[in-house]
Amino acid sequence: MNIPSADWVNPLIQLLEAVQLAVLRLLSWAGLAGTSEGQPAWPWTVRLTGENLLIDLGQARRLAWTLGLLALAFIVLLLALLWRRRRWWLIATVPLLLLIAPRPDAGVLLAPAQPTSFHRSPTGFSAASISQGRALYAQHCVACHGADGRGGPLASAQPVWPPNLSGPLLWRRADGDVLWRILHGTHDRRGHATMPAFADSLDAQDAWALIDFMKANAAGQSLRATGAWAQPVALPGTTVRCDGRAPRALSSWRGQRVRIVLADASSALPVEDPRLATVVVRTAPRLPSTPAADCEVDDAELRDALALIAGSDALPGLQLIADRDGWLRARSGPGQAAWSEDDLICRTDLAPRAAERAPASDGLGALIARIDAEPVRFVKGGFAH
Ligand code: HEC
Protein backbone atom coordinates (compact mmCIF):
# COMPACT_ATOMS: atom_id res chain seq x y z
CA MET A 1 0.00 0.00 0.00
CA ASN A 2 1.45 3.33 -0.92
CA ILE A 3 0.50 5.10 2.26
CA PRO A 4 3.46 7.09 3.54
CA SER A 5 2.22 6.71 7.12
CA ALA A 6 3.02 2.97 6.92
CA ASP A 7 6.61 4.03 7.45
CA TRP A 8 5.93 5.11 11.01
CA VAL A 9 2.68 3.30 11.92
CA ASN A 10 4.22 -0.14 11.44
CA PRO A 11 7.12 0.47 13.83
CA LEU A 12 4.66 1.96 16.32
CA ILE A 13 2.50 -1.17 16.21
CA GLN A 14 5.65 -3.27 16.46
CA LEU A 15 6.77 -1.30 19.50
CA LEU A 16 3.44 -1.88 21.27
CA GLU A 17 3.75 -5.62 20.59
CA ALA A 18 7.39 -5.81 21.64
CA VAL A 19 6.86 -3.94 24.92
CA GLN A 20 3.96 -6.19 25.90
CA LEU A 21 5.85 -9.33 24.91
CA ALA A 22 8.81 -8.16 27.00
CA VAL A 23 6.51 -7.60 29.99
CA LEU A 24 5.07 -11.09 29.53
CA ARG A 25 8.55 -12.66 29.29
CA LEU A 26 9.63 -10.80 32.41
CA LEU A 27 6.56 -11.97 34.34
CA SER A 28 7.08 -15.51 33.17
CA TRP A 29 10.79 -15.38 34.06
CA ALA A 30 9.88 -14.13 37.54
CA GLY A 31 7.38 -16.97 37.87
CA LEU A 32 4.43 -14.55 37.95
CA ALA A 33 2.66 -15.73 34.79
CA GLY A 34 0.93 -19.08 34.43
CA THR A 35 1.01 -21.06 31.22
CA SER A 36 -1.65 -21.80 28.67
CA GLU A 37 -1.32 -24.25 25.77
CA GLY A 38 2.37 -24.64 26.51
CA GLN A 39 3.40 -20.95 26.45
CA PRO A 40 3.38 -18.13 29.04
CA ALA A 41 -0.17 -16.90 29.55
CA TRP A 42 -1.10 -13.21 29.26
CA PRO A 43 -2.47 -12.45 32.74
CA TRP A 44 -4.84 -9.56 31.88
CA THR A 45 -8.17 -9.43 30.09
CA VAL A 46 -7.11 -6.48 27.96
CA ARG A 47 -4.04 -5.57 25.99
CA LEU A 48 -2.79 -2.71 23.86
CA THR A 49 -3.43 -3.17 20.18
CA GLY A 50 -2.30 -1.38 17.07
CA GLU A 51 -5.13 -2.74 14.92
CA ASN A 52 -7.24 0.39 15.11
CA LEU A 53 -4.34 2.73 14.51
CA LEU A 54 -4.46 1.86 10.82
CA ILE A 55 -7.96 3.17 10.53
CA ASP A 56 -7.43 6.13 12.79
CA LEU A 57 -4.16 7.79 11.91
CA GLY A 58 -5.00 10.74 14.15
CA GLN A 59 -4.87 8.42 17.15
CA ALA A 60 -1.66 6.87 15.88
CA ARG A 61 -0.10 10.33 15.69
CA ARG A 62 -1.27 11.11 19.23
CA LEU A 63 0.15 7.88 20.54
CA ALA A 64 3.48 8.59 18.86
CA TRP A 65 3.56 12.04 20.53
CA THR A 66 2.64 10.59 23.91
CA LEU A 67 5.35 7.94 23.72
CA GLY A 68 7.87 10.52 22.55
CA LEU A 69 7.02 12.90 25.41
CA LEU A 70 7.10 10.08 27.97
CA ALA A 71 10.54 9.10 26.75
CA LEU A 72 11.63 12.74 26.99
CA ALA A 73 10.25 13.02 30.55
CA PHE A 74 12.23 9.91 31.46
CA ILE A 75 15.43 11.36 30.01
CA VAL A 76 14.85 14.65 31.86
CA LEU A 77 14.47 12.73 35.13
CA LEU A 78 17.72 10.90 34.48
CA LEU A 79 19.42 14.22 33.77
CA ALA A 80 18.02 15.63 37.00
CA LEU A 81 19.73 12.82 38.90
CA LEU A 82 23.07 13.67 37.35
CA TRP A 83 22.97 17.43 37.14
CA ARG A 84 22.56 18.70 40.63
CA ARG A 85 22.57 22.43 40.05
CA ARG A 86 19.64 22.37 37.67
CA ARG A 87 17.84 19.52 39.37
CA TRP A 88 14.72 21.36 40.43
CA TRP A 89 14.32 23.13 37.13
CA LEU A 90 14.52 19.84 35.33
CA ILE A 91 12.11 18.11 37.66
CA ALA A 92 9.66 20.96 37.22
CA THR A 93 9.53 20.37 33.46
CA VAL A 94 8.38 16.77 33.87
CA PRO A 95 4.76 17.50 34.88
CA LEU A 96 4.68 20.07 32.09
CA LEU A 97 5.72 17.46 29.56
CA LEU A 98 3.11 15.04 30.91
CA LEU A 99 0.50 17.79 30.79
CA ILE A 100 1.05 18.60 27.12
CA ALA A 101 1.21 14.90 26.11
CA PRO A 102 -2.01 14.11 24.21
CA ARG A 103 -4.09 11.35 25.74
CA PRO A 104 -4.77 8.56 23.24
CA ASP A 105 -8.28 7.18 23.43
CA ALA A 106 -8.29 4.00 25.53
CA GLY A 107 -11.19 2.63 23.46
CA VAL A 108 -8.97 2.71 20.39
CA LEU A 109 -5.87 1.27 22.02
CA LEU A 110 -7.30 -1.42 24.28
CA ALA A 111 -8.64 -4.72 23.02
CA PRO A 112 -9.93 -7.77 24.87
CA ALA A 113 -7.13 -10.26 25.47
CA GLN A 114 -6.98 -14.01 26.01
CA PRO A 115 -4.32 -15.99 27.88
CA THR A 116 -2.98 -17.05 24.46
CA SER A 117 -3.06 -13.60 22.82
CA PHE A 118 0.74 -13.34 22.56
CA HIS A 119 1.39 -16.96 21.66
CA ARG A 120 3.62 -17.73 18.69
CA SER A 121 2.94 -20.57 16.33
CA PRO A 122 5.45 -23.39 16.85
CA THR A 123 4.84 -25.01 13.44
CA GLY A 124 7.22 -23.02 11.23
CA PHE A 125 4.42 -22.99 8.60
CA SER A 126 5.52 -26.49 7.58
CA ALA A 127 3.96 -28.40 4.71
CA ALA A 128 3.08 -31.16 7.20
CA SER A 129 1.21 -28.71 9.40
CA ILE A 130 -0.71 -27.23 6.45
CA SER A 131 -1.63 -30.74 5.39
CA GLN A 132 -2.83 -31.66 8.89
CA GLY A 133 -4.85 -28.45 8.99
CA ARG A 134 -6.42 -29.22 5.66
CA ALA A 135 -7.79 -32.56 6.87
CA LEU A 136 -9.08 -31.03 10.11
CA TYR A 137 -10.72 -28.16 8.27
CA ALA A 138 -12.54 -30.55 5.93
CA GLN A 139 -13.75 -32.50 8.94
CA HIS A 140 -14.73 -29.74 11.40
CA CYS A 141 -14.99 -26.36 9.71
CA VAL A 142 -16.00 -26.59 6.07
CA ALA A 143 -19.74 -26.85 6.70
CA CYS A 144 -19.88 -23.35 8.17
CA HIS A 145 -16.86 -21.72 6.55
CA GLY A 146 -16.85 -23.29 3.07
CA ALA A 147 -13.93 -24.69 1.06
CA ASP A 148 -13.03 -21.17 -0.08
CA GLY A 149 -13.43 -19.67 3.42
CA ARG A 150 -16.34 -17.47 2.37
CA GLY A 151 -19.15 -19.50 3.93
CA GLY A 152 -20.42 -23.07 3.63
CA PRO A 153 -23.88 -24.66 3.51
CA LEU A 154 -24.50 -24.01 7.23
CA ALA A 155 -23.33 -20.38 7.14
CA SER A 156 -26.78 -18.88 6.81
CA ALA A 157 -28.08 -20.91 9.79
CA GLN A 158 -25.54 -19.31 12.16
CA PRO A 159 -26.41 -16.46 14.53
CA VAL A 160 -23.98 -14.31 12.53
CA TRP A 161 -22.59 -14.97 9.07
CA PRO A 162 -19.06 -16.38 9.53
CA PRO A 163 -16.39 -13.88 8.46
CA ASN A 164 -14.54 -14.23 5.19
CA LEU A 165 -11.49 -16.34 6.03
CA SER A 166 -9.89 -15.72 2.64
CA GLY A 167 -9.55 -11.97 3.17
CA PRO A 168 -7.02 -10.16 5.34
CA LEU A 169 -8.61 -11.33 8.63
CA LEU A 170 -5.92 -13.85 9.55
CA TRP A 171 -3.18 -11.28 8.91
CA ARG A 172 -4.86 -8.74 11.17
CA ARG A 173 -5.73 -10.94 14.13
CA ALA A 174 -3.08 -12.10 16.54
CA ASP A 175 -2.46 -15.80 15.86
CA GLY A 176 -2.91 -16.48 19.56
CA ASP A 177 -6.38 -14.90 19.52
CA VAL A 178 -7.44 -17.08 16.59
CA LEU A 179 -6.06 -20.11 18.43
CA TRP A 180 -8.20 -19.23 21.45
CA ARG A 181 -11.33 -18.77 19.35
CA ILE A 182 -10.91 -22.12 17.64
CA LEU A 183 -10.47 -23.90 20.97
CA HIS A 184 -12.99 -21.95 23.04
CA GLY A 185 -15.47 -20.59 20.50
CA THR A 186 -16.72 -17.03 20.07
CA HIS A 187 -19.46 -15.05 21.78
CA ASP A 188 -21.42 -11.97 20.91
CA ARG A 189 -21.70 -8.94 23.17
CA ARG A 190 -24.44 -10.53 25.22
CA GLY A 191 -22.40 -13.66 25.79
CA HIS A 192 -24.34 -15.90 23.38
CA ALA A 193 -22.18 -18.42 21.51
CA THR A 194 -21.61 -17.55 17.84
CA MET A 195 -19.04 -20.19 16.90
CA PRO A 196 -18.80 -23.51 18.75
CA ALA A 197 -15.71 -24.41 20.83
CA PHE A 198 -13.49 -27.26 19.65
CA ALA A 199 -11.34 -27.82 22.75
CA ASP A 200 -13.02 -31.20 23.30
CA SER A 201 -11.97 -32.59 19.94
CA LEU A 202 -8.88 -30.53 19.01
CA ASP A 203 -5.67 -29.62 20.85
CA ALA A 204 -3.43 -26.57 20.43
CA GLN A 205 -1.29 -28.27 17.82
CA ASP A 206 -4.40 -29.02 15.73
CA ALA A 207 -5.47 -25.39 16.03
CA TRP A 208 -2.03 -24.11 14.92
CA ALA A 209 -2.24 -26.49 11.95
CA LEU A 210 -5.69 -25.12 11.09
CA ILE A 211 -4.32 -21.58 11.18
CA ASP A 212 -1.51 -22.56 8.78
CA PHE A 213 -3.99 -24.21 6.43
CA MET A 214 -6.37 -21.24 6.51
CA LYS A 215 -3.52 -18.86 5.64
CA ALA A 216 -2.31 -21.02 2.74
CA ASN A 217 -5.88 -21.36 1.49
CA ALA A 218 -6.50 -17.62 1.80
CA ALA A 219 -3.33 -16.89 -0.20
CA GLY A 220 -4.54 -19.12 -3.06
CA GLN A 221 -8.03 -17.61 -2.95
CA SER A 222 -6.56 -14.11 -3.11
CA LEU A 223 -4.44 -15.09 -6.10
CA ARG A 224 -7.42 -16.52 -7.93
CA ALA A 225 -9.62 -13.53 -7.24
CA THR A 226 -7.17 -10.68 -7.77
CA GLY A 227 -4.05 -12.10 -9.41
CA ALA A 228 -1.99 -11.12 -6.36
CA TRP A 229 -1.00 -12.28 -2.91
CA ALA A 230 -2.40 -9.23 -1.19
CA GLN A 231 -1.26 -10.72 2.13
CA PRO A 232 2.29 -12.03 2.28
CA VAL A 233 2.67 -15.79 2.54
CA ALA A 234 5.80 -17.70 3.52
CA LEU A 235 7.45 -20.57 1.67
CA PRO A 236 6.23 -23.67 3.55
CA GLY A 237 8.83 -25.66 5.44
CA THR A 238 10.02 -29.12 4.41
CA THR A 239 13.26 -31.10 4.11
CA VAL A 240 15.42 -31.05 0.99
CA ARG A 241 18.02 -33.51 -0.28
CA CYS A 242 21.01 -31.99 -2.05
CA ASP A 243 23.42 -34.18 -3.98
CA GLY A 244 23.29 -37.13 -1.65
CA ARG A 245 24.19 -35.00 1.40
CA ALA A 246 22.24 -35.17 4.65
CA PRO A 247 18.70 -33.76 4.29
CA ARG A 248 18.41 -30.11 5.33
CA ALA A 249 15.48 -27.84 6.15
CA LEU A 250 14.22 -25.64 3.34
CA SER A 251 14.20 -22.80 5.86
CA SER A 252 17.98 -23.12 6.21
CA TRP A 253 18.26 -21.14 2.95
CA ARG A 254 16.92 -18.04 4.75
CA GLY A 255 19.12 -15.16 3.77
CA GLN A 256 19.25 -16.33 0.15
CA ARG A 257 16.64 -16.12 -2.57
CA VAL A 258 15.11 -19.50 -3.34
CA ARG A 259 13.53 -20.56 -6.60
CA ILE A 260 11.09 -23.46 -6.37
CA VAL A 261 10.72 -25.31 -9.67
CA LEU A 262 7.87 -27.79 -9.99
CA ALA A 263 8.89 -30.54 -12.35
CA ASP A 264 7.18 -33.77 -13.40
CA ALA A 265 8.89 -37.14 -13.80
CA SER A 266 10.83 -36.18 -16.91
CA SER A 267 10.94 -32.36 -17.06
CA ALA A 268 14.14 -30.79 -18.29
CA LEU A 269 15.47 -28.58 -15.55
CA PRO A 270 16.01 -24.86 -15.84
CA VAL A 271 19.53 -23.51 -15.98
CA GLU A 272 20.97 -22.72 -12.56
CA ASP A 273 21.31 -19.03 -11.83
CA PRO A 274 23.84 -17.70 -9.32
CA ARG A 275 21.33 -15.17 -7.99
CA LEU A 276 18.97 -17.89 -6.74
CA ALA A 277 19.21 -21.21 -4.95
CA THR A 278 17.14 -23.64 -7.03
CA VAL A 279 15.11 -26.40 -5.39
CA VAL A 280 13.22 -28.82 -7.60
CA VAL A 281 9.93 -30.21 -6.33
CA ARG A 282 8.89 -33.30 -8.27
CA THR A 283 5.19 -33.75 -8.93
CA ALA A 284 5.85 -37.42 -9.76
CA PRO A 285 8.82 -39.70 -8.99
CA ARG A 286 11.76 -38.87 -11.28
CA LEU A 287 12.40 -41.34 -14.11
CA PRO A 288 15.77 -43.07 -13.91
CA SER A 289 16.67 -41.58 -17.31
CA THR A 290 16.00 -38.00 -16.12
CA PRO A 291 19.02 -36.26 -14.62
CA ALA A 292 18.53 -35.24 -10.99
CA ALA A 293 18.81 -31.63 -9.94
CA ASP A 294 21.29 -30.65 -7.22
CA CYS A 295 18.52 -30.17 -4.70
CA GLU A 296 15.27 -32.10 -4.93
CA VAL A 297 12.21 -32.53 -2.76
CA ASP A 298 9.82 -35.42 -3.00
CA ASP A 299 7.10 -34.44 -0.57
CA ALA A 300 3.42 -34.82 -1.39
CA GLU A 301 2.47 -32.49 1.46
CA LEU A 302 4.66 -29.72 0.04
CA ARG A 303 3.13 -30.20 -3.43
CA ASP A 304 -0.34 -29.90 -1.98
CA ALA A 305 0.62 -26.84 0.05
CA LEU A 306 2.11 -25.14 -3.01
CA ALA A 307 -0.98 -25.97 -5.10
CA LEU A 308 -3.09 -24.39 -2.38
CA ILE A 309 -0.96 -21.24 -2.16
CA ALA A 310 -0.66 -20.90 -5.93
CA GLY A 311 -4.43 -21.42 -6.27
CA SER A 312 -3.85 -23.96 -9.03
CA ASP A 313 -3.49 -27.70 -9.53
CA ALA A 314 -1.49 -27.21 -12.74
CA LEU A 315 1.82 -27.64 -10.97
CA PRO A 316 4.42 -28.95 -13.46
CA GLY A 317 6.22 -25.98 -14.99
CA LEU A 318 5.24 -23.61 -12.21
CA GLN A 319 8.07 -21.63 -10.58
CA LEU A 320 8.02 -19.55 -7.43
CA ILE A 321 10.61 -17.20 -5.99
CA ALA A 322 10.99 -16.63 -2.26
CA ASP A 323 12.96 -13.63 -1.03
CA ARG A 324 15.79 -13.60 1.49
CA ASP A 325 13.29 -13.39 4.36
CA GLY A 326 11.40 -16.48 3.20
CA TRP A 327 8.35 -14.71 1.75
CA LEU A 328 6.96 -15.98 -1.54
CA ARG A 329 7.14 -13.04 -3.93
CA ALA A 330 6.94 -14.07 -7.59
CA ARG A 331 5.36 -16.75 -9.74
CA SER A 332 5.87 -17.81 -13.31
CA GLY A 333 3.38 -20.05 -15.03
CA PRO A 334 3.99 -23.22 -17.01
CA GLY A 335 5.25 -22.41 -20.49
CA GLN A 336 6.38 -18.91 -19.58
CA ALA A 337 9.69 -18.22 -21.31
CA ALA A 338 11.36 -15.72 -18.99
CA TRP A 339 10.82 -13.77 -15.79
CA SER A 340 9.74 -10.17 -15.78
CA GLU A 341 8.87 -7.57 -13.17
CA ASP A 342 5.19 -8.31 -13.70
CA ASP A 343 5.69 -11.69 -12.05
CA LEU A 344 5.99 -9.96 -8.69
CA ILE A 345 2.61 -10.89 -7.25
CA CYS A 346 3.16 -10.41 -3.54
CA ARG A 347 1.87 -6.85 -3.44
CA THR A 348 -1.31 -4.92 -2.87
CA ASP A 349 -1.30 -2.35 -5.61
CA LEU A 350 -1.66 -3.92 -9.00
CA ALA A 351 -1.22 -0.80 -11.10
CA PRO A 352 0.79 -1.64 -14.18
CA ARG A 353 4.27 -0.25 -13.87
CA ALA A 354 5.38 -0.75 -17.44
CA ALA A 355 5.35 2.97 -18.19
CA GLU A 356 7.77 3.97 -15.50
CA ARG A 357 10.59 1.59 -16.28
CA ALA A 358 13.05 1.17 -19.07
CA PRO A 359 12.73 -2.19 -20.81
CA ALA A 360 15.11 -4.49 -18.99
CA SER A 361 17.37 -6.72 -21.00
CA ASP A 362 17.35 -9.19 -18.11
CA GLY A 363 13.84 -9.76 -16.78
CA LEU A 364 15.01 -11.77 -13.78
CA GLY A 365 17.47 -9.04 -12.85
CA ALA A 366 14.72 -6.42 -12.94
CA LEU A 367 12.41 -8.65 -10.89
CA ILE A 368 15.08 -9.31 -8.25
CA ALA A 369 15.91 -5.62 -8.06
CA ARG A 370 12.27 -4.89 -7.27
CA ILE A 371 11.95 -7.71 -4.78
CA ASP A 372 14.96 -6.32 -2.93
CA ALA A 373 13.81 -2.71 -3.23
CA GLU A 374 10.31 -3.44 -1.92
CA PRO A 375 10.76 -5.89 0.97
CA VAL A 376 7.69 -7.23 2.74
CA ARG A 377 7.25 -5.08 5.83
CA PHE A 378 4.80 -7.40 7.46
CA VAL A 379 3.75 -6.44 10.94
CA LYS A 380 0.78 -8.28 12.39
CA GLY A 381 -2.15 -5.91 12.12
CA GLY A 382 -0.07 -3.34 10.25
CA PHE A 383 0.43 -2.50 6.61
CA ALA A 384 1.68 -5.50 4.69
CA HIS A 385 3.51 -3.96 1.77
C1 HEC B 1 -21.33 -24.18 13.44
C2 HEC B 1 -20.67 -23.31 12.52
C3 HEC B 1 -19.17 -23.13 12.62
C4 HEC B 1 -18.20 -24.11 12.64
C5 HEC B 1 -18.40 -25.61 12.57
C6 HEC B 1 -16.93 -23.42 12.67
N1 HEC B 1 -17.12 -22.08 12.70
FE1 HEC B 1 -15.67 -20.65 12.75
N2 HEC B 1 -17.07 -19.22 12.88
C7 HEC B 1 -18.43 -19.42 12.87
C8 HEC B 1 -19.10 -18.16 13.08
C9 HEC B 1 -20.61 -17.95 13.13
C10 HEC B 1 -18.10 -17.19 13.22
C11 HEC B 1 -18.29 -15.72 13.51
C12 HEC B 1 -18.21 -15.50 14.99
C13 HEC B 1 -18.39 -14.09 15.41
O1 HEC B 1 -18.02 -13.18 14.66
O2 HEC B 1 -18.89 -13.90 16.53
C14 HEC B 1 -16.83 -17.89 13.09
C15 HEC B 1 -15.59 -17.27 13.14
C16 HEC B 1 -14.39 -17.90 12.89
C17 HEC B 1 -13.10 -17.25 12.80
C18 HEC B 1 -12.85 -15.76 12.94
C19 HEC B 1 -12.53 -15.47 14.35
C20 HEC B 1 -12.18 -14.03 14.52
O3 HEC B 1 -11.09 -13.77 15.02
O4 HEC B 1 -12.98 -13.18 14.18
C21 HEC B 1 -12.18 -18.21 12.55
C22 HEC B 1 -10.67 -18.01 12.36
C23 HEC B 1 -12.87 -19.46 12.50
N3 HEC B 1 -14.21 -19.23 12.70
C24 HEC B 1 -12.25 -20.68 12.29
C25 HEC B 1 -12.93 -21.89 12.37
C26 HEC B 1 -12.26 -23.17 12.32
C27 HEC B 1 -10.77 -23.37 12.16
C28 HEC B 1 -13.22 -24.11 12.44
C29 HEC B 1 -13.06 -25.60 12.47
C30 HEC B 1 -12.25 -26.14 13.54
C31 HEC B 1 -14.50 -23.42 12.56
N4 HEC B 1 -14.27 -22.08 12.53
C32 HEC B 1 -15.71 -24.07 12.68
C33 HEC B 1 -19.08 -20.63 12.69
C34 HEC B 1 -18.47 -21.85 12.66
Tab-separated table of C-alpha atoms and ligand atoms in Angstrom, residues 137 140-141 144-145 158 160-163 165 169-170 173 178 181-182 186-187 194-196 198 202 210 214, ligand 1:
chain	number	residue	atom	x	y	z
A	137	TYR	CA	-10.718	-28.158	8.267
A	140	HIS	CA	-14.727	-29.736	11.401
A	141	CYS	CA	-14.993	-26.355	9.708
A	144	CYS	CA	-19.884	-23.354	8.175
A	145	HIS	CA	-16.864	-21.718	6.549
A	158	GLN	CA	-25.537	-19.308	12.158
A	160	VAL	CA	-23.978	-14.308	12.527
A	161	TRP	CA	-22.588	-14.970	9.068
A	162	PRO	CA	-19.062	-16.382	9.529
A	163	PRO	CA	-16.393	-13.885	8.457
A	165	LEU	CA	-11.488	-16.337	6.033
A	169	LEU	CA	-8.610	-11.332	8.631
A	170	LEU	CA	-5.916	-13.853	9.546
A	173	ARG	CA	-5.729	-10.939	14.128
A	178	VAL	CA	-7.435	-17.079	16.593
A	181	ARG	CA	-11.333	-18.775	19.354
A	182	ILE	CA	-10.906	-22.122	17.635
A	186	THR	CA	-16.717	-17.029	20.066
A	187	HIS	CA	-19.462	-15.055	21.779
A	194	THR	CA	-21.609	-17.555	17.844
A	195	MET	CA	-19.041	-20.185	16.897
A	196	PRO	CA	-18.796	-23.515	18.750
A	198	PHE	CA	-13.486	-27.257	19.651
A	202	LEU	CA	-8.877	-30.527	19.006
A	210	LEU	CA	-5.694	-25.123	11.093
A	214	MET	CA	-6.368	-21.242	6.509
B	1	HEC	C1	-21.331	-24.183	13.439
B	1	HEC	C2	-20.671	-23.308	12.516
B	1	HEC	C3	-19.172	-23.127	12.619
B	1	HEC	C4	-18.202	-24.111	12.638
B	1	HEC	C5	-18.401	-25.614	12.574
B	1	HEC	C6	-16.933	-23.417	12.668
B	1	HEC	N1	-17.121	-22.078	12.704
B	1	HEC	FE1	-15.670	-20.654	12.745
B	1	HEC	N2	-17.072	-19.219	12.877
B	1	HEC	C7	-18.435	-19.419	12.868
B	1	HEC	C8	-19.102	-18.163	13.075
B	1	HEC	C9	-20.614	-17.954	13.133
B	1	HEC	C10	-18.103	-17.187	13.224
B	1	HEC	C11	-18.295	-15.715	13.511
B	1	HEC	C12	-18.213	-15.501	14.994
B	1	HEC	C13	-18.395	-14.093	15.415
B	1	HEC	O1	-18.015	-13.183	14.661
B	1	HEC	O2	-18.890	-13.898	16.532
B	1	HEC	C14	-16.835	-17.889	13.086
B	1	HEC	C15	-15.589	-17.269	13.143
B	1	HEC	C16	-14.392	-17.900	12.894
B	1	HEC	C17	-13.101	-17.254	12.802
B	1	HEC	C18	-12.846	-15.765	12.936
B	1	HEC	C19	-12.531	-15.468	14.354
B	1	HEC	C20	-12.178	-14.033	14.523
B	1	HEC	O3	-11.089	-13.774	15.018
B	1	HEC	O4	-12.984	-13.176	14.178
B	1	HEC	C21	-12.182	-18.213	12.555
B	1	HEC	C22	-10.673	-18.014	12.361
B	1	HEC	C23	-12.867	-19.460	12.500
B	1	HEC	N3	-14.207	-19.230	12.705
B	1	HEC	C24	-12.253	-20.676	12.287
B	1	HEC	C25	-12.926	-21.891	12.372
B	1	HEC	C26	-12.256	-23.166	12.323
B	1	HEC	C27	-10.768	-23.372	12.161
B	1	HEC	C28	-13.224	-24.114	12.441
B	1	HEC	C29	-13.060	-25.604	12.471
B	1	HEC	C30	-12.250	-26.143	13.542
B	1	HEC	C31	-14.500	-23.421	12.558
B	1	HEC	N4	-14.268	-22.084	12.527
B	1	HEC	C32	-15.712	-24.070	12.679
B	1	HEC	C33	-19.079	-20.625	12.686
B	1	HEC	C34	-18.468	-21.846	12.664
